[in-house]
Amino acid sequence: MPELPEIAAIAQYVAEKAVGTQIRRVDVAALSVLKTFAPGPHDLVGATVTGTDRIGKYFVLWTEKNGDRVALVTHLSRAGWLRWSDKLSPTPLKPGGKSPIALRVHVGPEGEGFDLTEAGTQKRLAVWIVRDPSEIEMVATLGPDALAVSREDFGAILAGSRAQLKTLLRDQRTIAGIGNAYSDEILHTAKLSPFAIAKSLDEAQVDALYAAMHAELDDAVARSVGQHVATLKAEKRSGMKVHGRTGSPCPVCGDTVREVSYADRNFQYCATCQTGGKILADRRMSKLLK
């Protein structure tokens, strides 16, 4: 799933390619991807791209036509991606086909543009066309951005929550921008158990978690921004120390990176670095060891 660093990189890449150009055409191949209908895709045709934004894990493309400002807002969800092309096919997409392309935006005079794609059978990619992103309920209810929240506010969030740290970091209504992968990395860097209760942390642990959040995300943004969108997935994987590395040695202590699996996802951690050597039981098999 694209998280804060990848969305930041996508936003900058598309801005460099598209700002100042006009949208020539919008092809919708999967009607289910559209969550709003007025304004609609036709309202984007002829609009000038004026900028891009990142709001949490949402990508925003800003446009303007005849003084009317409209945003195309995208949540790529678990299996979605933005694919840029300097020469899109002029052939209209066929709605309801088997292609992974859900929506195509043609910009500029020479055939440039991007596809919003989604792999797999669980179709969760979502697109809204709105005048203000805050019209979208899931955007309006986002918590503070992970790279904007102050240490004081972060501490207050933790102190008021009985949630486990892994759950809290992934909850977009609490902290926006972090998903499964970077929460693993942040907790490993902070040397904290994924199942530690937020309000149980002492001040030193809160400091460590806040510093780790900034260190991991800042580093990932620095590595991602400026790259072609096609290389971002590989860059994300290459920077991971524990996430997706089950069975590999921890780069800090050499212990084996372990995994906890749920019904539809899993995460990784190092017992030596994070849980005092205690092994967290696989959730599919037994209760978690605290």
Tab-separated table of C-alpha atoms in Angstrom:
chain	number	residue	atom	x	y	z
A	1	MET	CA	0.000	0.000	0.000
A	2	PRO	CA	1.369	3.444	-0.857
A	3	GLU	CA	1.957	5.427	2.320
A	4	LEU	CA	3.000	8.992	3.125
A	5	PRO	CA	6.461	8.887	1.459
A	6	GLU	CA	5.208	7.326	-1.774
A	7	ILE	CA	2.240	9.691	-2.046
A	8	ALA	CA	4.566	12.654	-1.441
A	9	ALA	CA	6.797	11.417	-4.261
A	10	ILE	CA	3.858	10.784	-6.603
A	11	ALA	CA	2.502	14.270	-5.918
A	12	GLN	CA	5.810	15.928	-6.748
A	13	TYR	CA	6.380	13.790	-9.846
A	14	VAL	CA	2.943	14.514	-11.295
A	15	ALA	CA	3.321	18.215	-10.477
A	16	GLU	CA	6.578	18.376	-12.421
A	17	LYS	CA	4.973	16.629	-15.390
A	18	ALA	CA	1.494	18.117	-15.449
A	19	VAL	CA	1.256	21.555	-13.825
A	20	GLY	CA	0.401	24.136	-16.478
A	21	THR	CA	-1.021	21.590	-18.916
A	22	GLN	CA	-4.664	21.013	-19.753
A	23	ILE	CA	-6.624	17.835	-19.213
A	24	ARG	CA	-7.713	16.639	-22.628
A	25	ARG	CA	-9.755	13.609	-21.664
A	26	VAL	CA	-10.705	11.417	-18.727
A	27	ASP	CA	-11.495	7.751	-19.383
A	28	VAL	CA	-13.337	5.803	-16.683
A	29	ALA	CA	-12.934	2.044	-17.032
A	30	ALA	CA	-14.336	1.086	-13.624
A	31	LEU	CA	-17.399	3.076	-12.641
A	32	SER	CA	-17.144	1.744	-9.085
A	33	VAL	CA	-13.952	3.756	-8.563
A	34	LEU	CA	-15.889	7.044	-8.681
A	35	LYS	CA	-17.337	7.991	-5.319
A	36	THR	CA	-18.779	11.340	-6.436
A	37	PHE	CA	-20.717	12.358	-9.543
A	38	ALA	CA	-21.065	16.151	-9.416
A	39	PRO	CA	-18.646	17.532	-10.410
A	40	GLY	CA	-17.862	14.639	-12.711
A	41	PRO	CA	-15.022	13.560	-15.013
A	42	HIS	CA	-16.404	15.764	-17.805
A	43	ASP	CA	-15.852	18.812	-15.595
A	44	LEU	CA	-12.107	18.131	-15.658
A	45	VAL	CA	-11.852	18.191	-19.462
A	46	GLY	CA	-10.274	21.463	-20.577
A	47	ALA	CA	-9.193	22.324	-17.035
A	48	THR	CA	-5.631	23.416	-16.341
A	49	VAL	CA	-3.625	21.445	-13.796
A	50	THR	CA	-2.582	23.989	-11.168
A	51	GLY	CA	-0.890	21.830	-8.555
A	52	THR	CA	-0.814	18.660	-6.487
A	53	ASP	CA	-1.083	17.904	-2.786
A	54	ARG	CA	-0.742	15.064	-0.323
A	55	ILE	CA	-3.287	14.773	2.473
A	56	GLY	CA	-2.337	11.813	4.634
A	57	LYS	CA	-2.300	8.938	2.155
A	58	TYR	CA	-4.543	10.774	-0.342
A	59	PHE	CA	-3.190	12.196	-3.611
A	60	VAL	CA	-4.785	15.446	-4.782
A	61	LEU	CA	-4.617	16.848	-8.317
A	62	TRP	CA	-5.802	20.471	-8.430
A	63	THR	CA	-7.356	21.922	-11.582
A	64	GLU	CA	-9.027	25.165	-12.620
A	65	LYS	CA	-11.394	26.019	-15.484
A	66	ASN	CA	-13.205	29.318	-15.963
A	67	GLY	CA	-12.373	30.289	-12.411
A	68	ASP	CA	-13.806	27.060	-10.967
A	69	ARG	CA	-11.317	25.116	-8.859
A	70	VAL	CA	-11.860	21.349	-8.802
A	71	ALA	CA	-9.737	18.606	-7.250
A	72	LEU	CA	-9.350	14.986	-8.277
A	73	VAL	CA	-8.643	13.124	-5.033
A	74	THR	CA	-7.372	9.555	-5.056
A	75	HIS	CA	-6.869	6.939	-2.388
A	76	LEU	CA	-4.813	4.139	-3.886
A	77	SER	CA	-5.749	1.748	-1.080
A	78	ARG	CA	-3.965	-1.562	-0.734
A	79	ALA	CA	-3.288	-2.557	-4.337
A	80	GLY	CA	-3.669	0.673	-6.279
A	81	TRP	CA	-0.987	2.624	-8.085
A	82	LEU	CA	-0.473	5.634	-10.322
A	83	ARG	CA	1.305	4.834	-13.576
A	84	TRP	CA	2.639	7.733	-15.663
A	85	SER	CA	3.133	7.486	-19.420
A	86	ASP	CA	4.592	9.955	-21.899
A	87	LYS	CA	2.491	8.396	-24.647
A	88	LEU	CA	-0.891	7.087	-23.597
A	89	SER	CA	-2.908	5.077	-26.083
A	90	PRO	CA	-5.592	7.250	-27.719
A	91	THR	CA	-7.972	4.284	-27.805
A	92	PRO	CA	-10.728	4.780	-25.214
A	93	LEU	CA	-10.791	2.309	-22.360
A	94	LYS	CA	-13.585	-0.244	-22.318
A	95	PRO	CA	-15.643	-0.098	-19.123
A	96	GLY	CA	-15.939	-3.390	-17.315
A	97	GLY	CA	-12.898	-4.988	-18.945
A	98	LYS	CA	-10.241	-7.113	-17.282
A	99	SER	CA	-7.556	-4.433	-17.455
A	100	PRO	CA	-6.156	-3.260	-14.096
A	101	ILE	CA	-6.678	0.332	-15.284
A	102	ALA	CA	-9.563	1.960	-13.430
A	103	LEU	CA	-9.216	5.534	-14.658
A	104	ARG	CA	-7.027	7.329	-17.221
A	105	VAL	CA	-6.268	11.054	-17.308
A	106	HIS	CA	-4.851	12.505	-20.534
A	107	VAL	CA	-2.909	15.734	-20.016
A	108	GLY	CA	-0.845	17.977	-22.273
A	109	PRO	CA	-0.648	18.129	-26.056
A	110	GLU	CA	1.626	15.157	-26.721
A	111	GLY	CA	-0.232	12.179	-25.244
A	112	GLU	CA	1.090	12.331	-21.688
A	113	GLY	CA	-0.956	11.342	-18.697
A	114	PHE	CA	-1.481	8.748	-16.042
A	115	ASP	CA	-3.464	5.635	-15.254
A	116	LEU	CA	-4.863	4.757	-11.868
A	117	THR	CA	-4.524	0.986	-11.638
A	118	GLU	CA	-5.498	-1.679	-9.147
A	119	ALA	CA	-4.323	-5.268	-8.981
A	120	GLY	CA	-6.219	-8.176	-7.464
A	121	THR	CA	-9.890	-8.856	-6.947
A	122	GLN	CA	-10.564	-6.603	-3.950
A	123	LYS	CA	-11.375	-3.302	-5.621
A	124	ARG	CA	-10.840	-0.553	-3.054
A	125	LEU	CA	-9.209	2.190	-5.104
A	126	ALA	CA	-11.338	5.322	-4.765
A	127	VAL	CA	-11.580	8.605	-6.683
A	128	TRP	CA	-13.500	11.721	-5.719
A	129	ILE	CA	-13.965	14.854	-7.854
A	130	VAL	CA	-14.713	17.710	-5.474
A	131	ARG	CA	-14.219	21.437	-5.020
A	132	ASP	CA	-12.853	20.951	-1.511
A	133	PRO	CA	-11.221	17.708	-0.266
A	134	SER	CA	-12.790	18.308	3.146
A	135	GLU	CA	-16.110	17.388	1.514
A	136	ILE	CA	-14.852	13.793	1.630
A	137	GLU	CA	-15.769	12.296	4.995
A	138	MET	CA	-12.644	10.159	5.260
A	139	VAL	CA	-10.455	13.200	4.582
A	140	ALA	CA	-12.382	15.435	6.965
A	141	THR	CA	-11.923	12.928	9.797
A	142	LEU	CA	-8.174	12.407	9.360
A	143	GLY	CA	-5.974	12.909	12.381
A	144	PRO	CA	-2.936	15.204	12.329
A	145	ASP	CA	-0.333	14.431	9.688
A	146	ALA	CA	2.497	12.238	10.939
A	147	LEU	CA	5.111	14.780	9.825
A	148	ALA	CA	3.202	17.808	11.124
A	149	VAL	CA	2.020	16.717	14.574
A	150	SER	CA	3.975	18.324	17.414
A	151	ARG	CA	5.723	16.313	20.128
A	152	GLU	CA	3.303	17.766	22.670
A	153	ASP	CA	0.216	16.777	20.684
A	154	PHE	CA	1.693	13.373	19.888
A	155	GLY	CA	2.268	12.727	23.576
A	156	ALA	CA	-1.291	13.750	24.357
A	157	ILE	CA	-2.640	11.365	21.712
A	158	LEU	CA	-0.701	8.471	23.219
A	159	ALA	CA	-1.612	9.368	26.784
A	160	GLY	CA	-5.304	9.320	25.921
A	161	SER	CA	-5.346	6.012	24.066
A	162	ARG	CA	-5.648	2.407	25.234
A	163	ALA	CA	-4.855	1.171	21.729
A	164	GLN	CA	-1.851	-0.983	20.939
A	165	LEU	CA	0.916	0.976	19.229
A	166	LYS	CA	0.653	-0.942	15.954
A	167	THR	CA	-3.064	-0.186	15.772
A	168	LEU	CA	-2.674	3.453	16.776
A	169	LEU	CA	0.009	4.238	14.204
A	170	ARG	CA	-2.121	2.756	11.414
A	171	ASP	CA	-5.336	4.502	12.448
A	172	GLN	CA	-5.737	7.396	10.017
A	173	ARG	CA	-8.206	9.122	12.326
A	174	THR	CA	-5.472	9.301	14.954
A	175	ILE	CA	-2.284	9.893	12.915
A	176	ALA	CA	-2.518	10.346	9.140
A	177	GLY	CA	-0.067	8.924	6.626
A	178	ILE	CA	1.331	5.740	8.181
A	179	GLY	CA	0.356	2.241	7.065
A	180	ASN	CA	1.426	-1.306	7.758
A	181	ALA	CA	4.964	-1.086	6.408
A	182	TYR	CA	6.211	2.122	7.990
A	183	SER	CA	4.566	1.349	11.319
A	184	ASP	CA	6.741	-1.793	11.450
A	185	GLU	CA	9.837	0.255	10.703
A	186	ILE	CA	8.979	2.998	13.189
A	187	LEU	CA	8.345	0.557	16.031
A	188	HIS	CA	11.558	-1.319	15.276
A	189	THR	CA	13.590	1.892	15.317
A	190	ALA	CA	11.900	2.990	18.559
A	191	LYS	CA	12.546	-0.477	20.076
A	192	LEU	CA	8.911	-0.840	21.118
A	193	SER	CA	6.558	-3.804	20.978
A	194	PRO	CA	3.756	-3.535	18.431
A	195	PHE	CA	1.399	-4.527	21.232
A	196	ALA	CA	2.517	-2.062	23.876
A	197	ILE	CA	-0.424	0.036	25.064
A	198	ALA	CA	-0.080	3.672	23.995
A	199	LYS	CA	-0.924	5.235	27.353
A	200	SER	CA	1.559	2.965	29.172
A	201	LEU	CA	4.619	4.593	27.540
A	202	ASP	CA	6.863	6.733	29.699
A	203	GLU	CA	8.241	10.059	28.459
A	204	ALA	CA	11.482	8.528	27.201
A	205	GLN	CA	9.541	5.981	25.145
A	206	VAL	CA	7.251	8.669	23.734
A	207	ASP	CA	10.353	10.645	22.747
A	208	ALA	CA	11.816	7.560	21.081
A	209	LEU	CA	8.631	6.820	19.167
A	210	TYR	CA	8.220	10.423	18.002
A	211	ALA	CA	11.853	10.594	16.888
A	212	ALA	CA	11.584	7.230	15.111
A	213	MET	CA	8.439	8.327	13.275
A	214	HIS	CA	10.194	11.398	11.923
A	215	ALA	CA	13.447	9.589	11.163
A	216	GLU	CA	11.802	6.769	9.199
A	217	LEU	CA	9.368	8.957	7.281
A	218	ASP	CA	11.835	11.765	6.582
A	219	ASP	CA	14.369	9.258	5.275
A	220	ALA	CA	11.782	7.512	3.109
A	221	VAL	CA	10.550	10.826	1.677
A	222	ALA	CA	14.132	11.863	0.907
A	223	ARG	CA	14.757	8.569	-0.900
A	224	SER	CA	11.456	8.610	-2.783
A	225	VAL	CA	10.908	12.198	-3.899
A	226	GLY	CA	12.560	12.832	-7.256
A	227	GLN	CA	12.273	9.250	-8.466
A	228	HIS	CA	10.144	8.082	-11.374
A	229	VAL	CA	6.878	6.690	-10.051
A	230	ALA	CA	7.742	3.349	-11.640
A	231	THR	CA	10.673	2.847	-9.243
A	232	LEU	CA	8.944	3.817	-5.993
A	233	LYS	CA	7.748	0.347	-5.017
A	234	ALA	CA	11.230	-1.106	-5.333
A	235	GLU	CA	12.720	1.818	-3.426
A	236	LYS	CA	10.242	1.302	-0.606
A	237	ARG	CA	11.084	-2.400	-0.323
A	238	SER	CA	14.828	-1.780	-0.410
A	239	GLY	CA	14.651	0.608	2.534
A	240	MET	CA	12.829	-1.776	4.880
A	241	LYS	CA	14.751	-3.276	7.801
A	242	VAL	CA	12.051	-5.593	9.172
A	243	HIS	CA	8.842	-5.173	7.171
A	244	GLY	CA	8.542	-7.903	4.559
A	245	ARG	CA	11.757	-9.537	5.779
A	246	THR	CA	10.464	-12.512	7.756
A	247	GLY	CA	13.274	-14.987	8.395
A	248	SER	CA	16.049	-12.518	7.599
A	249	PRO	CA	18.534	-11.350	10.245
A	250	CYS	CA	17.696	-8.103	11.998
A	251	PRO	CA	20.201	-5.502	10.720
A	252	VAL	CA	20.600	-4.140	14.256
A	253	CYS	CA	21.074	-7.234	16.442
A	254	GLY	CA	21.185	-10.202	14.067
A	255	ASP	CA	18.162	-11.975	15.560
A	256	THR	CA	15.649	-13.484	13.137
A	257	VAL	CA	12.917	-11.133	11.965
A	258	ARG	CA	9.593	-12.678	12.949
A	259	GLU	CA	6.025	-12.328	11.718
A	260	VAL	CA	2.522	-12.086	13.148
A	261	SER	CA	-0.240	-12.933	10.694
A	262	TYR	CA	-3.853	-11.852	10.624
A	263	ALA	CA	-6.589	-12.994	8.274
A	264	ASP	CA	-5.655	-10.536	5.516
A	265	ARG	CA	-2.313	-9.027	6.494
A	266	ASN	CA	0.857	-9.608	8.434
A	267	PHE	CA	3.584	-7.569	10.050
A	268	GLN	CA	7.164	-8.106	11.126
A	269	TYR	CA	9.255	-7.303	14.204
A	270	CYS	CA	12.462	-8.233	16.006
A	271	ALA	CA	11.970	-9.917	19.390
A	272	THR	CA	15.415	-8.963	20.685
A	273	CYS	CA	15.078	-5.286	19.743
A	274	GLN	CA	11.404	-4.796	20.542
A	275	THR	CA	9.918	-7.296	23.002
A	276	GLY	CA	12.738	-8.239	25.349
A	277	GLY	CA	13.181	-11.533	23.522
A	278	LYS	CA	9.534	-12.596	23.861
A	279	ILE	CA	8.008	-14.155	20.752
A	280	LEU	CA	4.605	-12.825	19.739
A	281	ALA	CA	2.378	-15.760	18.859
A	282	ASP	CA	0.841	-15.953	15.406
A	283	ARG	CA	-2.655	-14.511	15.768
A	284	ARG	CA	-4.073	-17.229	13.583
A	285	MET	CA	-2.938	-19.860	16.050
A	286	SER	CA	-3.204	-18.450	19.574
A	287	LYS	CA	-3.458	-15.345	21.679
A	288	LEU	CA	-0.749	-12.722	21.470
A	289	LEU	CA	1.953	-12.757	24.085
A	290	LYS	CA	2.310	-9.319	25.618
